[in-house]
Amino acid sequence: MEISRKSCFISQQFLLRKKLLLGGSKRHRLITTVWQPKRNNCSTIQSTPVMNHMEKLLVQTPSKQYPIYFGSRILDSKQYFEPHIPGDKVLIVTNTVVGPLYLERLIRTLKSANKKVCFIQIPDGEIHKNLTTLSVLYDKCMENRLDRKSTLIALGGGVIGDLTGFAAATFVRGVPFIQVPTTLLAVVDSAVGGKTGVNHPKGKNMIGAFYQPQAVVVDINTLSTLDDRQLAAGLAEVIKYGLIRDVEFLEWCETNMERLKKRDPEALSFAMYRSCENKSDVVSADERESGVRAILNLGHTFGHAIEAGTGFSSWLHGEAVAAGMVMAAEMSYRMGWLRKEDVVRVETILARASLPIRPPPTMTLEKFMTFMSVDKKVESGKLKLVLLRSIGNAIITGDFPVDVLEDTILHFQKLVLQHPEQYEVPFASQSL
């Protein structure tokens, strides 16, 4: 049964009427600007809801309204794809890990809708999210004579979604595309909101565009083949929503972390839906990140520096963001906003999710400052950071002493001498 609703509404099936807490206050700080999206008839989380049918969440932005479908085995149902494909040609972009698992199923679904389907599989990993791979996608589009009514479908994680979205935004000045995320991180973050792009050797996501998909199709069964390291990386982004704007959800994550790690279907379904609802609210208020949307980047400026500083090859995005959120919390403490116990709380839930809570020892002060200086949040030569006024209340600010930032970075460099084991990336023995 298909249930349509706006992003501020959850069906009775979810047994949930809730309010979105912004630090428990009536306002949310953005430098000196107050902001708070409001929800209707909300109360606290009563229990973990069950997703035993298809759920639909609408994302509404100035440029486009589109659905996020959540359900079991909906990858096999053409009804979630056909309405969003205007022409008869489709190019599926996937990678060499996801392709063997789900590509044939998606091809069958699209052919049952009388679509002409071609596909391309690229190597797996962040290291391939670059202009070289993008050019390969353009080649494939031209070889198959795709036109402006042709549709690109991203089948995979965040790398596939970002690449495919940017290719769609730029090929013949824009073609439709659909996100089919197969990792937790992609579901709760990169597949929603229209950020697309590729990395540059000097910085992450420095080349890209805001370009919204036609739809996001989440088959929750695809998470069953996700390895533990990728699952943990996705949990970093789930936890982020609680830290920046949804205290109730953070408390729920703290209570249900073991269920999430064990892939409990009810817990994962709720975490995905609530995370997407949080992101939808922010994106709807600020599609192109001219203001409040930047709160979604908590830990990302530090994290992007870690990814770039390690060559986009050894740390997953969620791992780098986790370490970055701890650094942001520590800096917030040094700014006099968080208590020390708040920093410990951030560290504890991330560690429980099997995520690193320290940056790698190779990330020196000089290296951090070099990569952070080319971050997208640098405006007129001034770096802006997302910090925490309190748990659940994020702030975007460039008004901080440079020595506080430097002391924060140096603090973590000193910690490696005391606790070197905390610098090990979980599951480091596994290949990327």
Short mmCIF file of C-alpha atoms in Angstrom, two decimals:
data_model
loop_
_atom_site.label_atom_id
_atom_site.label_comp_id
_atom_site.label_asym_id
_atom_site.label_seq_id
_atom_site.Cartn_x
_atom_site.Cartn_y
_atom_site.Cartn_z
CA MET A 1 0.00 0.00 0.00
CA GLU A 2 1.41 3.34 -0.99
CA ILE A 3 1.06 6.10 1.58
CA SER A 4 1.84 9.64 0.48
CA ARG A 5 2.74 12.34 2.96
CA LYS A 6 4.75 15.50 3.26
CA SER A 7 8.10 15.27 4.96
CA CYS A 8 6.70 16.54 8.29
CA PHE A 9 4.33 13.60 8.61
CA ILE A 10 4.77 9.94 9.51
CA SER A 11 1.95 7.45 9.01
CA GLN A 12 0.07 5.69 11.79
CA GLN A 13 1.98 2.58 10.76
CA PHE A 14 5.02 4.17 12.33
CA LEU A 15 3.19 4.54 15.69
CA LEU A 16 4.84 7.90 16.00
CA ARG A 17 3.89 11.45 16.72
CA LYS A 18 6.98 13.43 17.50
CA LYS A 19 8.52 16.83 17.58
CA LEU A 20 11.91 17.71 16.22
CA LEU A 21 13.92 19.02 19.12
CA LEU A 22 16.40 21.75 18.37
CA GLY A 23 18.37 21.68 21.59
CA GLY A 24 15.06 21.74 23.48
CA SER A 25 14.58 25.41 22.67
CA LYS A 26 12.32 27.45 20.44
CA ARG A 27 15.14 28.54 18.22
CA HIS A 28 18.12 27.19 16.34
CA ARG A 29 21.21 29.36 16.02
CA LEU A 30 22.85 30.03 12.68
CA ILE A 31 25.64 32.48 13.52
CA THR A 32 23.32 35.34 14.62
CA THR A 33 20.24 34.09 12.80
CA VAL A 34 17.57 31.98 14.49
CA TRP A 35 15.87 29.21 12.53
CA GLN A 36 13.61 26.29 13.32
CA PRO A 37 11.57 24.06 11.02
CA LYS A 38 8.30 23.15 12.70
CA ARG A 39 6.44 19.87 12.75
CA ASN A 40 2.78 19.19 13.21
CA ASN A 41 1.16 17.65 16.30
CA CYS A 42 4.36 16.02 17.50
CA SER A 43 5.34 14.23 20.68
CA THR A 44 8.17 11.98 21.80
CA ILE A 45 9.25 8.66 20.30
CA GLN A 46 7.14 5.97 21.91
CA SER A 47 8.64 2.86 20.31
CA THR A 48 10.53 1.63 17.31
CA PRO A 49 8.10 1.59 14.38
CA VAL A 50 7.78 -1.32 12.00
CA MET A 51 8.29 -0.97 8.24
CA ASN A 52 6.44 -3.93 6.78
CA HIS A 53 5.12 -2.16 3.69
CA MET A 54 6.20 0.58 1.34
CA GLU A 55 6.68 4.00 2.92
CA LYS A 56 6.92 7.24 0.96
CA LEU A 57 8.54 10.48 2.07
CA LEU A 58 8.30 13.60 -0.08
CA VAL A 59 11.25 15.93 -0.41
CA GLN A 60 10.17 19.43 -1.37
CA THR A 61 12.71 21.94 -2.63
CA PRO A 62 12.33 25.12 -4.69
CA SER A 63 13.59 23.32 -7.79
CA LYS A 64 11.79 19.98 -7.46
CA GLN A 65 9.55 17.74 -5.39
CA TYR A 66 10.41 14.05 -5.41
CA PRO A 67 9.66 10.89 -3.43
CA ILE A 68 11.86 8.64 -1.35
CA TYR A 69 10.42 5.12 -1.40
CA PHE A 70 11.31 2.73 1.42
CA GLY A 71 10.38 -0.92 1.22
CA SER A 72 11.36 -4.56 1.03
CA ARG A 73 12.23 -5.95 -2.41
CA ILE A 74 10.93 -2.85 -4.19
CA LEU A 75 13.93 -3.15 -6.50
CA ASP A 76 11.81 -5.74 -8.32
CA SER A 77 8.77 -3.46 -8.74
CA LYS A 78 8.57 -1.30 -11.86
CA GLN A 79 5.93 0.95 -10.28
CA TYR A 80 8.65 2.77 -8.32
CA PHE A 81 10.72 3.48 -11.43
CA GLU A 82 8.44 3.81 -14.46
CA PRO A 83 6.71 7.09 -13.46
CA HIS A 84 10.10 8.78 -13.08
CA ILE A 85 11.61 7.75 -16.43
CA PRO A 86 10.34 10.07 -19.19
CA GLY A 87 12.08 8.39 -22.15
CA ASP A 88 12.80 4.86 -23.28
CA LYS A 89 16.57 4.70 -22.63
CA VAL A 90 18.21 4.05 -19.26
CA LEU A 91 21.86 3.86 -18.26
CA ILE A 92 22.53 2.10 -14.95
CA VAL A 93 25.77 3.13 -13.24
CA THR A 94 27.05 0.72 -10.60
CA ASN A 95 30.34 -0.71 -9.35
CA THR A 96 32.10 -4.05 -9.38
CA VAL A 97 30.88 -4.88 -5.85
CA VAL A 98 27.19 -3.94 -6.10
CA GLY A 99 26.73 -4.90 -9.75
CA PRO A 100 27.03 -8.67 -9.31
CA LEU A 101 24.51 -8.51 -6.46
CA TYR A 102 21.69 -6.36 -7.82
CA LEU A 103 22.29 -5.30 -11.43
CA GLU A 104 20.43 -8.14 -13.13
CA ARG A 105 17.39 -7.64 -10.90
CA LEU A 106 17.20 -3.97 -11.76
CA ILE A 107 17.65 -4.66 -15.48
CA ARG A 108 14.74 -7.13 -15.38
CA THR A 109 12.55 -4.59 -13.61
CA LEU A 110 13.30 -1.87 -16.15
CA LYS A 111 12.83 -4.17 -19.14
CA SER A 112 9.43 -5.16 -17.76
CA ALA A 113 8.60 -1.45 -18.12
CA ASN A 114 9.72 -1.61 -21.78
CA LYS A 115 12.89 0.40 -21.24
CA LYS A 116 16.06 -0.02 -23.28
CA VAL A 117 18.75 -0.64 -20.71
CA CYS A 118 22.51 -0.31 -20.85
CA PHE A 119 24.90 -0.32 -17.92
CA ILE A 120 28.43 0.41 -16.79
CA GLN A 121 30.35 -1.00 -13.82
CA ILE A 122 33.20 1.10 -12.45
CA PRO A 123 35.78 0.09 -9.84
CA ASP A 124 34.73 0.41 -6.19
CA GLY A 125 36.05 3.09 -3.86
CA GLU A 126 36.32 6.83 -3.18
CA ILE A 127 39.61 6.95 -5.05
CA HIS A 128 37.64 6.54 -8.31
CA LYS A 129 35.34 9.52 -7.68
CA ASN A 130 37.21 11.79 -10.04
CA LEU A 131 37.12 13.50 -13.42
CA THR A 132 38.69 10.50 -15.15
CA THR A 133 35.82 8.22 -14.14
CA LEU A 134 33.33 10.96 -14.96
CA SER A 135 34.71 11.09 -18.50
CA VAL A 136 34.18 7.33 -18.79
CA LEU A 137 30.52 7.86 -17.92
CA TYR A 138 30.19 10.54 -20.60
CA ASP A 139 31.73 8.14 -23.11
CA LYS A 140 29.15 5.51 -22.21
CA CYS A 141 26.31 8.01 -22.61
CA MET A 142 27.52 9.01 -26.06
CA GLU A 143 28.21 5.45 -27.20
CA ASN A 144 24.59 4.57 -26.42
CA ARG A 145 23.26 7.78 -28.00
CA LEU A 146 21.49 8.95 -24.87
CA ASP A 147 19.46 12.13 -25.19
CA ARG A 148 17.77 14.60 -22.86
CA LYS A 149 14.89 12.21 -22.15
CA SER A 150 17.24 9.38 -21.23
CA THR A 151 17.57 8.53 -17.53
CA LEU A 152 20.65 7.65 -15.50
CA ILE A 153 20.20 5.38 -12.48
CA ALA A 154 22.76 5.27 -9.67
CA LEU A 155 22.88 1.75 -8.18
CA GLY A 156 25.34 1.77 -5.31
CA GLY A 157 26.72 3.85 -2.47
CA GLY A 158 27.70 7.47 -2.13
CA VAL A 159 30.47 7.41 -4.73
CA ILE A 160 28.16 6.00 -7.39
CA GLY A 161 25.40 8.43 -6.47
CA ASP A 162 27.66 11.49 -6.56
CA LEU A 163 29.26 10.51 -9.87
CA THR A 164 26.01 9.58 -11.57
CA GLY A 165 24.25 12.68 -10.32
CA PHE A 166 27.00 14.95 -11.61
CA ALA A 167 27.05 13.15 -14.95
CA ALA A 168 23.28 13.61 -15.16
CA ALA A 169 23.55 17.29 -14.25
CA THR A 170 26.08 18.00 -16.99
CA PHE A 171 25.48 15.57 -19.87
CA VAL A 172 23.62 17.50 -22.60
CA ARG A 173 23.11 20.14 -19.88
CA GLY A 174 20.95 17.87 -17.76
CA VAL A 175 19.13 14.53 -17.92
CA PRO A 176 16.88 12.85 -15.32
CA PHE A 177 18.42 10.49 -12.79
CA ILE A 178 17.23 8.17 -10.04
CA GLN A 179 19.09 7.24 -6.87
CA VAL A 180 19.03 3.58 -5.79
CA PRO A 181 21.29 3.66 -2.71
CA THR A 182 22.62 0.34 -1.43
CA THR A 183 24.63 1.53 1.59
CA LEU A 184 23.31 3.00 4.83
CA LEU A 185 25.40 6.14 4.35
CA ALA A 186 23.99 6.73 0.89
CA VAL A 187 20.42 6.19 2.09
CA VAL A 188 20.58 8.64 4.99
CA ASP A 189 22.87 11.23 3.44
CA SER A 190 24.27 11.39 -0.07
CA ALA A 191 21.25 10.09 -2.05
CA VAL A 192 18.98 12.81 -0.65
CA GLY A 193 19.34 16.52 -1.25
CA GLY A 194 20.85 16.87 -4.70
CA LYS A 195 24.54 17.29 -3.94
CA THR A 196 26.55 15.72 -6.76
CA GLY A 197 30.20 15.91 -7.72
CA VAL A 198 33.70 14.49 -7.81
CA ASN A 199 36.89 14.93 -5.83
CA HIS A 200 39.98 16.89 -6.79
CA PRO A 201 43.43 15.81 -5.53
CA LYS A 202 43.53 18.99 -3.43
CA GLY A 203 40.07 18.68 -1.93
CA LYS A 204 36.96 16.54 -1.58
CA ASN A 205 33.82 17.33 -3.62
CA MET A 206 35.35 20.52 -5.00
CA ILE A 207 33.80 19.97 -8.45
CA GLY A 208 30.05 19.44 -8.57
CA ALA A 209 26.52 20.74 -8.83
CA PHE A 210 23.24 20.86 -6.94
CA TYR A 211 20.96 18.61 -8.98
CA GLN A 212 17.96 16.82 -7.51
CA PRO A 213 17.00 13.26 -8.52
CA GLN A 214 13.63 12.24 -9.93
CA ALA A 215 13.22 9.76 -7.09
CA VAL A 216 15.13 7.81 -4.45
CA VAL A 217 14.33 4.10 -4.25
CA VAL A 218 15.47 2.41 -1.04
CA ASP A 219 15.21 -1.38 -1.03
CA ILE A 220 16.01 -2.09 2.61
CA ASN A 221 17.02 -5.67 1.77
CA THR A 222 20.17 -4.41 0.02
CA LEU A 223 21.63 -3.56 3.44
CA SER A 224 21.81 -7.27 4.22
CA THR A 225 24.88 -7.59 1.99
CA LEU A 226 26.63 -4.56 3.50
CA ASP A 227 29.82 -5.38 5.40
CA ASP A 228 30.25 -4.27 9.02
CA ARG A 229 32.65 -1.49 8.19
CA GLN A 230 30.29 0.11 5.67
CA LEU A 231 27.39 -0.26 8.09
CA ALA A 232 29.37 1.58 10.78
CA ALA A 233 30.26 4.32 8.31
CA GLY A 234 26.56 4.89 7.68
CA LEU A 235 25.82 5.00 11.40
CA ALA A 236 28.12 8.04 11.65
CA GLU A 237 25.71 10.03 9.51
CA VAL A 238 22.70 8.68 11.43
CA ILE A 239 24.22 9.82 14.73
CA LYS A 240 25.01 13.20 13.19
CA TYR A 241 21.33 14.11 12.90
CA GLY A 242 20.88 13.60 16.61
CA LEU A 243 23.89 15.76 17.40
CA ILE A 244 22.91 18.70 15.17
CA ARG A 245 19.14 18.96 15.62
CA ASP A 246 17.27 15.93 16.99
CA VAL A 247 18.08 15.10 20.63
CA GLU A 248 15.24 12.58 20.88
CA PHE A 249 16.70 10.65 17.98
CA LEU A 250 20.16 10.73 19.55
CA GLU A 251 18.74 9.25 22.73
CA TRP A 252 16.96 6.60 20.68
CA CYS A 253 20.26 5.76 18.93
CA GLU A 254 22.01 5.45 22.28
CA THR A 255 19.32 3.06 23.48
CA ASN A 256 19.19 1.03 20.28
CA MET A 257 22.82 0.97 19.10
CA GLU A 258 23.22 -2.78 19.57
CA ARG A 259 20.07 -3.41 17.54
CA LEU A 260 21.41 -1.19 14.76
CA LYS A 261 24.76 -2.99 14.72
CA LYS A 262 22.97 -6.33 14.60
CA ARG A 263 20.93 -5.06 11.60
CA ASP A 264 17.59 -5.36 13.34
CA PRO A 265 15.14 -4.61 10.49
CA GLU A 266 12.80 -2.47 12.59
CA ALA A 267 15.62 -0.41 14.07
CA LEU A 268 17.38 0.14 10.75
CA SER A 269 14.13 1.04 9.00
CA PHE A 270 13.29 3.65 11.59
CA ALA A 271 16.84 5.07 11.63
CA MET A 272 16.78 5.47 7.86
CA TYR A 273 13.36 7.10 7.77
CA ARG A 274 14.04 9.50 10.64
CA SER A 275 17.42 10.47 9.20
CA CYS A 276 15.92 11.14 5.77
CA GLU A 277 13.13 13.14 7.35
CA ASN A 278 15.68 15.29 9.16
CA LYS A 279 17.65 15.85 5.98
CA SER A 280 14.51 16.55 3.96
CA ASP A 281 13.49 19.27 6.40
CA VAL A 282 16.87 21.00 6.18
CA VAL A 283 17.18 20.68 2.40
CA SER A 284 13.63 21.98 1.91
CA ALA A 285 14.55 25.10 3.89
CA ASP A 286 17.91 25.65 2.15
CA GLU A 287 18.39 23.71 -1.07
CA ARG A 288 21.71 25.23 -2.19
CA GLU A 289 23.45 25.52 1.19
CA SER A 290 23.33 29.28 1.41
CA GLY A 291 22.61 29.07 5.12
CA VAL A 292 21.22 26.48 7.49
CA ARG A 293 21.90 23.43 5.28
CA ALA A 294 25.55 23.73 6.27
CA ILE A 295 24.71 22.26 9.70
CA LEU A 296 24.61 18.90 7.90
CA ASN A 297 28.39 19.25 7.62
CA LEU A 298 29.13 18.70 11.31
CA GLY A 299 32.55 17.02 11.39
CA HIS A 300 32.88 17.19 7.63
CA THR A 301 35.50 19.92 7.39
CA PHE A 302 37.83 17.94 9.63
CA GLY A 303 36.68 14.70 7.98
CA HIS A 304 37.23 15.89 4.42
CA ALA A 305 40.74 16.95 5.40
CA ILE A 306 41.38 13.44 6.72
CA GLU A 307 40.09 11.86 3.50
CA ALA A 308 42.14 14.14 1.28
CA GLY A 309 45.19 13.89 3.53
CA THR A 310 45.10 10.09 3.31
CA GLY A 311 44.63 10.08 -0.46
CA PHE A 312 40.95 9.04 -0.44
CA SER A 313 42.13 5.47 -0.06
CA SER A 314 42.27 4.28 3.55
CA TRP A 315 39.44 5.96 5.46
CA LEU A 316 35.78 5.62 4.53
CA HIS A 317 33.80 8.86 4.47
CA GLY A 318 31.74 7.93 7.53
CA GLU A 319 34.88 7.02 9.47
CA ALA A 320 36.47 10.38 8.71
CA VAL A 321 33.26 12.21 9.62
CA ALA A 322 33.10 10.34 12.94
CA ALA A 323 36.60 11.45 13.90
CA GLY A 324 35.73 14.92 12.61
CA MET A 325 32.63 15.13 14.81
CA VAL A 326 34.70 14.31 17.87
CA MET A 327 37.12 17.08 16.88
CA ALA A 328 34.22 19.49 16.39
CA ALA A 329 32.85 18.54 19.81
CA GLU A 330 36.26 19.08 21.42
CA MET A 331 36.56 22.49 19.76
CA SER A 332 33.04 23.37 20.93
CA TYR A 333 34.15 22.52 24.47
CA ARG A 334 37.18 24.76 24.09
CA MET A 335 34.87 27.54 22.89
CA GLY A 336 32.99 27.20 26.17
CA TRP A 337 29.78 25.78 24.67
CA LEU A 338 29.90 22.06 25.48
CA ARG A 339 30.70 20.44 28.78
CA LYS A 340 33.43 17.83 28.94
CA GLU A 341 30.80 15.18 29.57
CA ASP A 342 29.13 16.20 26.29
CA VAL A 343 32.37 15.49 24.43
CA VAL A 344 32.59 12.11 26.15
CA ARG A 345 28.99 11.42 25.15
CA VAL A 346 29.84 12.07 21.50
CA GLU A 347 32.93 9.87 21.71
CA THR A 348 31.03 7.09 23.46
CA ILE A 349 28.19 6.67 20.97
CA LEU A 350 30.57 6.78 18.00
CA ALA A 351 32.88 4.22 19.62
CA ARG A 352 29.86 2.01 20.34
CA ALA A 353 29.09 2.18 16.61
CA SER A 354 32.60 0.79 15.91
CA LEU A 355 33.82 4.09 14.51
CA PRO A 356 37.19 5.81 15.00
CA ILE A 357 37.14 8.67 17.48
CA ARG A 358 40.59 10.03 16.68
CA PRO A 359 42.15 11.28 13.42
CA PRO A 360 45.12 9.36 12.01
CA PRO A 361 48.53 10.31 13.43
CA THR A 362 49.72 11.28 9.96
CA MET A 363 47.33 14.26 10.02
CA THR A 364 49.60 16.97 11.37
CA LEU A 365 48.54 20.52 12.15
CA GLU A 366 50.06 21.69 8.89
CA LYS A 367 48.26 19.03 6.88
CA PHE A 368 44.90 19.77 8.50
CA MET A 369 45.25 23.51 7.93
CA THR A 370 46.33 23.01 4.31
CA PHE A 371 43.32 20.92 3.34
CA MET A 372 40.85 22.91 5.44
CA SER A 373 41.96 26.11 3.72
CA VAL A 374 40.43 24.88 0.44
CA ASP A 375 37.21 23.61 2.01
CA LYS A 376 33.98 24.65 0.33
CA LYS A 377 32.97 26.51 3.49
CA VAL A 378 35.81 29.01 3.08
CA GLU A 379 34.27 32.37 2.14
CA SER A 380 36.40 35.43 1.31
CA GLY A 381 39.38 33.64 2.75
CA LYS A 382 37.65 32.88 6.07
CA LEU A 383 36.93 29.31 7.16
CA LYS A 384 33.52 28.54 8.63
CA LEU A 385 32.99 25.51 10.83
CA VAL A 386 29.95 23.66 12.10
CA LEU A 387 30.22 23.43 15.88
CA LEU A 388 27.80 22.61 18.72
CA ARG A 389 26.31 25.20 21.05
CA SER A 390 24.83 22.23 22.85
CA ILE A 391 23.94 18.66 22.00
CA GLY A 392 21.21 18.96 19.37
CA ASN A 393 21.98 22.60 18.55
CA ALA A 394 24.51 23.15 15.76
CA ILE A 395 25.96 26.51 14.78
CA ILE A 396 27.74 27.62 11.62
CA THR A 397 30.42 30.13 12.50
CA GLY A 398 33.62 31.73 11.31
CA ASP A 399 33.88 33.66 14.54
CA PHE A 400 36.46 31.63 16.43
CA PRO A 401 40.08 32.29 17.41
CA VAL A 402 42.50 30.48 15.12
CA ASP A 403 44.51 29.36 18.11
CA VAL A 404 41.47 27.44 19.43
CA LEU A 405 41.29 25.51 16.15
CA GLU A 406 45.02 24.85 16.19
CA ASP A 407 44.99 23.81 19.85
CA THR A 408 42.16 21.38 19.10
CA ILE A 409 44.17 19.72 16.33
CA LEU A 410 47.32 19.61 18.47
CA HIS A 411 45.29 18.06 21.30
CA PHE A 412 44.54 15.04 19.14
CA GLN A 413 48.14 14.77 18.00
CA LYS A 414 49.19 14.53 21.64
CA LEU A 415 46.60 11.86 22.35
CA VAL A 416 48.28 9.43 19.95
CA LEU A 417 51.21 9.23 22.35
CA GLN A 418 48.89 8.33 25.22
CA HIS A 419 46.43 6.02 23.42
CA PRO A 420 47.83 4.89 20.05
CA GLU A 421 45.19 2.15 19.79
CA GLN A 422 42.48 4.78 19.36
CA TYR A 423 43.99 5.80 16.03
CA GLU A 424 43.33 2.45 14.42
CA VAL A 425 40.51 2.40 11.87
CA PRO A 426 38.06 -0.42 12.72
CA PHE A 427 38.23 -3.37 10.34
CA ALA A 428 41.47 -1.94 8.91
CA SER A 429 42.50 -5.41 7.79
CA GLN A 430 39.60 -5.50 5.35
CA SER A 431 40.17 -4.16 1.89
CA LEU A 432 38.34 -1.07 0.70
#
